Structures are given as structure tokens and as C-alpha cells.
Amino acid sequence: MLYPIKRNDKYGFINEKGEIIIEPKFDYTSGFSNQVCGVTNKLSEINFEYNGEIYFHTASTIINREGDILFPFKKYVTIDKYSEDVAFCYDEKLRRHGVIDKNGEEIIPFIFSTSEIEYSFFSNGLARIKRDGKYGFINKNNEVVIPFDYDKASNFHNGYSLVKIKNKEFLINKNGEIFKTKHNIISVFYEDRAIVKLKNRYGFINEKNELVIDYLYDRVVGVFTEEHCLAKIGEKYGLINASGKAIIEFKFEEVRWIGNGVFPVKIGKKWTLINLKGEMKFEPKFEYIHDFNKFNENIDYFDAKLTRAEFNREDYYIDIHGNLISKIKTIEKEVVYAELKELLSKNAEQKQIWDKAEWSYDGFSITKKGAIKPFYFILKWFKNNELLTDEGIEAYNDKNNLEIGLYRDMFKEDAAGFLDYFYDYWYDKQHIANYQIDPDLKFEEDENIGKYWEFYKQNFN
């Protein structure tokens, strides 16, 4: 499974370890569905302008989980998520939607308006279509299989669609036949359980039309997944199994869908993950956690190992243990080698001290933690590369020195020369002052020190 990331306004993909599998090179992308993912690039041709923004025409294709492009980019086309090996797509020139397969071949011509196919996909061989305000279903040959009789209709799942005529909701099968029940059914079946409602209380029936879980709940979150479901009694949520037995007591105030054996829970002001035994996977630390269950988005999720979470006001992919795997979006600070070359062409002043901790910076308030943070970050990099003297190692090991600075006797000769040339430039270029003003910010890998150092070693005479 691959996961989209954004680097400098381009999208690429990582694996569950956070390793970049496809370099960021696409202008847009979606999530994987039906084992493929649509990717899109902008063309130079302007499509339209809106609110002062210019929107360009695009070209799209799909990739598989290995990152292979499955057919040439199709000009003026954007592709929705795939299901049952086909996808609706939009032709920007025709302003109509059609259906293509995984080879990029047209299955149904571009004849549909957006309102006719919005949020539709093929499931159980049928796709929902809206005409003249009513819903019906077509097959992949664009033949009407179920007439346009319904005021509302869901996409098919497990052989059923939830439809509505006036105020009455009921299930139909792929032949349009009604699932007859005395219960007020409000969902299709998931793991042989459908939600039913009676006087603002919720229960479940099975496909034999038996009430298997009584009307006990004030709300149901999601559907049955991995033989469990989240439900609410009063003001608290708990976890039940397929028989209605409470597996985890009703004690949570806010939860999200089950997926990958866990579900997000808010405890106090922070979120964590709870497994199906009721065990907390880690202490609550995230501002928000999306669930691993992407069924509603028609995205593959059963083998997904990562989900999105917000930590220190930034979006990350995390695993079920709460480990930060990768930032989702970053703007990398580019190294301008022409400027480095120009610096090396000049004589650098030999300094005895390059910087030291201070409690204010250009009028900004800086905490003690923020003031000393960059210096230990720099010392750690030079220590790992064996470029510190004994004095430098001693300074690095003293983690509570509020008067920490970067002194010449801390660094070996090559490292000191490097700092003479590049420290001030690097500090400004990488916006290091931001990390002093806001000590909660996280350094991005090595902040390009490694690239500066390699350039210095290769070009300094």
C-alpha cells in the first residue's frame, strides 16, 4: 500500500515505513482504490479563471501499488476512484463524464453531467445514476437495470442499496426487489448486520430479518467492522460485538470508526488509539486522528497500516502504535549551490564564536528552551559526524547549559572553517530563528547541514 505525500507542491508516495517509493512529481493525486490510484498533472493550457485564480487543463493516468503507470496520460481528463476495475472520469473539453477501465479504454461514452453521477461508482456490477430528479442504476454496458424511481439511493454494497421513496426507506437487491421487513431499516448490511431504528433508538437485524441486537443505543458510529461496532448510550460510547455484548464499557466521549484493529478516541483534549480489547495503544498526544477505515471514501483500507493525525499543528501519517512515520506536506528549503559557491569565493572571517543563546531576537519573545534548542541540534549533527573536539562533546552532553554557544574550540579545524563560511548564511536560509521563537516546531531532518557540508568538502581548496 502506498500513501500520498506532498513535497514542494508536488505529490509522491511513501510506503508504510515512510520511505519514498515514487518521487513527488504529480500535481494532484487521490487515495488508492481497487488497488490503483489516479494521478494528474497540469497542462500549460488555461481552462478557466475564477476569483482571480487561473485553473489549467490537466492530464491524468493511474498507477498501481508498485508505482507503475498503467496507461499514457490522457489529456483533458480527470479520473475518479476505481471500483470493480472501472472508474468514472471527467472530460474537461466535453464537460461530461464517462467510464474507463484500467487500460484507459472507454467503457461508457462521455455522456453524463456531474449531477447525474455525483459520488457514484460501480459496485455489485451497478452504478447509481440520477435523471430528472430520480435515481436508478445502470450496468457497465450503460443499460438501465433498475428504473429511475427513487428519491434517494445509496451505492450498492453486499448486494443491497438503501433507497427512499417519499418518507419510506427500504433495501433493494440488484434486481430491484425489496427486502421485506417490519423494521425501519437505515443501512445496508455489513458483516450480516444492518442498522434499524425505533423511536430514536437503534438496533441491528441480520439478513434473515431477525432482530439480533435490540433497540438499546442512542447512536451508532460507523458499521460492523472486524465483528465489532461502536455505539452510544446516553452521552458515552462503547464497543459491542456482533451479539450486542459490550466488549468495552460505555465511557468514551468522542470516537471514530474501527479500522485495522483499532479506533481513535479522544480523552481530555488529546486523541489516542484503542484496540478491540480496550487497551490504549499509547498515551493521548494527538490533536486529531483520522480512522483507518476508509470505506465511506471508497478507498482501500483493509491492509492500510497508516492513517492521518495532527501533532503540534502539523499533519502526519502515523501507525497503530502512534509512531510518526512521515509528514504529509512539507516545503523543503532548497539549497542554492550558486550562492554557496559565491560565498566560498570570498575570504571568510575567522571567528572565535559564531552564536550564543539569547533570550530575545529582533523583538520576539524567546523561551529558554527555544533559545538553546538550535545549538544542541547543531552540536548533535557535528558529534554524529565526529567533527567535535572534547570541549564540544562536553558542551553537548551538558543538556541544561542555558548559556550554550558555538565556540571555535568546540569544533575540529575543518568544521570550524565550514562554520566561518556558512553558519550565518545557513541560519538565515533555513529560518532557524523560527525554532527559537516557537520551540514546539520540529526540525526537518538535518536542515540541509549535510548538503552544505558535502559542498564545502568538495569545493573548498
PDB file of N, CA and C in Angstrom, residues 6 27-28 30 41 67 79 91 129 153 165 177 189 208 237 258 269 271 273 284 305 327 334 339 342 347 361 375 399:
ATOM      1  N   LYS A   6       3.005  15.253  -0.034  1.00  0.00           N
ATOM      2  CA  LYS A   6       3.208  16.460  -0.837  1.00  0.00           C
ATOM      3  C   LYS A   6       4.516  17.116  -0.418  1.00  0.00           C
ATOM      4  N   ASP A  27       0.981  16.760  -9.900  1.00  0.00           N
ATOM      5  CA  ASP A  27       0.330  17.968  -9.390  1.00  0.00           C
ATOM      6  C   ASP A  27      -0.849  17.651  -8.482  1.00  0.00           C
ATOM      7  N   TYR A  28      -1.517  16.535  -8.738  1.00  0.00           N
ATOM      8  CA  TYR A  28      -2.660  16.117  -7.912  1.00  0.00           C
ATOM      9  C   TYR A  28      -2.662  14.596  -7.816  1.00  0.00           C
ATOM     10  N   SER A  30      -5.086  11.136  -5.676  1.00  0.00           N
ATOM     11  CA  SER A  30      -6.132  10.713  -4.740  1.00  0.00           C
ATOM     12  C   SER A  30      -5.581   9.532  -3.945  1.00  0.00           C
ATOM     13  N   ASN A  41      -1.446  15.727 -13.772  1.00  0.00           N
ATOM     14  CA  ASN A  41      -0.531  16.850 -13.965  1.00  0.00           C
ATOM     15  C   ASN A  41      -1.232  17.972 -14.718  1.00  0.00           C
ATOM     16  N   GLY A  67       3.816   1.504  -8.173  1.00  0.00           N
ATOM     17  CA  GLY A  67       4.153   2.794  -8.749  1.00  0.00           C
ATOM     18  C   GLY A  67       4.217   2.802 -10.259  1.00  0.00           C
ATOM     19  N   ILE A  79      -9.695  11.644 -13.317  1.00  0.00           N
ATOM     20  CA  ILE A  79     -10.189  10.294 -13.058  1.00  0.00           C
ATOM     21  C   ILE A  79     -10.648  10.164 -11.612  1.00  0.00           C
ATOM     22  N   ASP A  91     -14.217  14.692 -18.759  1.00  0.00           N
ATOM     23  CA  ASP A  91     -13.541  15.307 -19.889  1.00  0.00           C
ATOM     24  C   ASP A  91     -13.740  16.818 -19.818  1.00  0.00           C
ATOM     25  N   ILE A 129     -27.300   6.331 -10.996  1.00  0.00           N
ATOM     26  CA  ILE A 129     -27.430   7.459 -11.906  1.00  0.00           C
ATOM     27  C   ILE A 129     -28.681   8.251 -11.524  1.00  0.00           C
ATOM     28  N   ALA A 153     -30.887   7.162  -3.159  1.00  0.00           N
ATOM     29  CA  ALA A 153     -30.371   5.795  -3.301  1.00  0.00           C
ATOM     30  C   ALA A 153     -28.885   5.800  -2.959  1.00  0.00           C
ATOM     31  N   ILE A 165     -38.378   6.389  -1.135  1.00  0.00           N
ATOM     32  CA  ILE A 165     -39.481   6.964  -1.897  1.00  0.00           C
ATOM     33  C   ILE A 165     -40.348   7.736  -0.913  1.00  0.00           C
ATOM     34  N   GLU A 177     -35.641  -5.868  -6.338  1.00  0.00           N
ATOM     35  CA  GLU A 177     -36.614  -6.476  -5.433  1.00  0.00           C
ATOM     36  C   GLU A 177     -36.424  -5.942  -4.012  1.00  0.00           C
ATOM     37  N   PHE A 189     -26.360  -3.999   4.651  1.00  0.00           N
ATOM     38  CA  PHE A 189     -25.740  -4.981   5.542  1.00  0.00           C
ATOM     39  C   PHE A 189     -24.212  -4.911   5.471  1.00  0.00           C
ATOM     40  N   LYS A 208     -31.430 -12.631   7.733  1.00  0.00           N
ATOM     41  CA  LYS A 208     -32.609 -13.478   7.920  1.00  0.00           C
ATOM     42  C   LYS A 208     -33.780 -12.674   8.472  1.00  0.00           C
ATOM     43  N   TYR A 237     -19.757   6.527  24.586  1.00  0.00           N
ATOM     44  CA  TYR A 237     -19.594   5.496  23.573  1.00  0.00           C
ATOM     45  C   TYR A 237     -18.890   4.278  24.139  1.00  0.00           C
ATOM     46  N   ILE A 258     -13.926   2.076  13.441  1.00  0.00           N
ATOM     47  CA  ILE A 258     -12.962   0.994  13.624  1.00  0.00           C
ATOM     48  C   ILE A 258     -12.252   0.720  12.299  1.00  0.00           C
ATOM     49  N   LYS A 269      -8.227  16.439  26.073  1.00  0.00           N
ATOM     50  CA  LYS A 269      -8.100  17.288  24.887  1.00  0.00           C
ATOM     51  C   LYS A 269      -7.294  16.616  23.781  1.00  0.00           C
ATOM     52  N   TRP A 271      -6.071  12.895  21.456  1.00  0.00           N
ATOM     53  CA  TRP A 271      -6.552  11.637  20.878  1.00  0.00           C
ATOM     54  C   TRP A 271      -5.514  10.539  20.989  1.00  0.00           C
ATOM     55  N   LEU A 273      -5.343   5.833  20.277  1.00  0.00           N
ATOM     56  CA  LEU A 273      -5.977   4.684  19.630  1.00  0.00           C
ATOM     57  C   LEU A 273      -6.224   3.600  20.664  1.00  0.00           C
ATOM     58  N   PRO A 284      -2.590   9.585  25.153  1.00  0.00           N
ATOM     59  CA  PRO A 284      -3.175  10.585  24.250  1.00  0.00           C
ATOM     60  C   PRO A 284      -2.202  11.738  23.996  1.00  0.00           C
ATOM     61  N   LYS A 305      -1.766   0.434   6.743  1.00  0.00           N
ATOM     62  CA  LYS A 305      -1.015   0.430   8.000  1.00  0.00           C
ATOM     63  C   LYS A 305      -0.903   1.818   8.611  1.00  0.00           C
ATOM     64  N   LYS A 327       5.726  13.334   7.665  1.00  0.00           N
ATOM     65  CA  LYS A 327       4.866  14.487   7.437  1.00  0.00           C
ATOM     66  C   LYS A 327       4.132  14.288   6.115  1.00  0.00           C
ATOM     67  N   GLU A 334      15.269  24.667  -0.246  1.00  0.00           N
ATOM     68  CA  GLU A 334      16.209  24.255  -1.279  1.00  0.00           C
ATOM     69  C   GLU A 334      17.590  24.855  -1.032  1.00  0.00           C
ATOM     70  N   GLU A 339      24.806  30.234  -4.763  1.00  0.00           N
ATOM     71  CA  GLU A 339      25.088  31.146  -3.658  1.00  0.00           C
ATOM     72  C   GLU A 339      26.175  30.594  -2.753  1.00  0.00           C
ATOM     73  N   GLU A 342      29.465  31.261  -4.420  1.00  0.00           N
ATOM     74  CA  GLU A 342      29.864  32.658  -4.287  1.00  0.00           C
ATOM     75  C   GLU A 342      30.457  32.937  -2.908  1.00  0.00           C
ATOM     76  N   ASN A 347      36.960  35.582   1.043  1.00  0.00           N
ATOM     77  CA  ASN A 347      37.694  35.235   2.261  1.00  0.00           C
ATOM     78  C   ASN A 347      36.753  35.346   3.456  1.00  0.00           C
ATOM     79  N   TYR A 361      15.062  38.082  20.323  1.00  0.00           N
ATOM     80  CA  TYR A 361      15.572  38.086  18.958  1.00  0.00           C
ATOM     81  C   TYR A 361      14.700  39.025  18.135  1.00  0.00           C
ATOM     82  N   PHE A 375      21.237  25.130  19.185  1.00  0.00           N
ATOM     83  CA  PHE A 375      22.649  24.850  19.421  1.00  0.00           C
ATOM     84  C   PHE A 375      22.889  23.373  19.693  1.00  0.00           C
ATOM     85  N   LYS A 399      23.142  19.118  28.948  1.00  0.00           N
ATOM     86  CA  LYS A 399      21.879  19.485  28.290  1.00  0.00           C
ATOM     87  C   LYS A 399      21.186  20.680  28.925  1.00  0.00           C
TER      88      LYS A 399
END
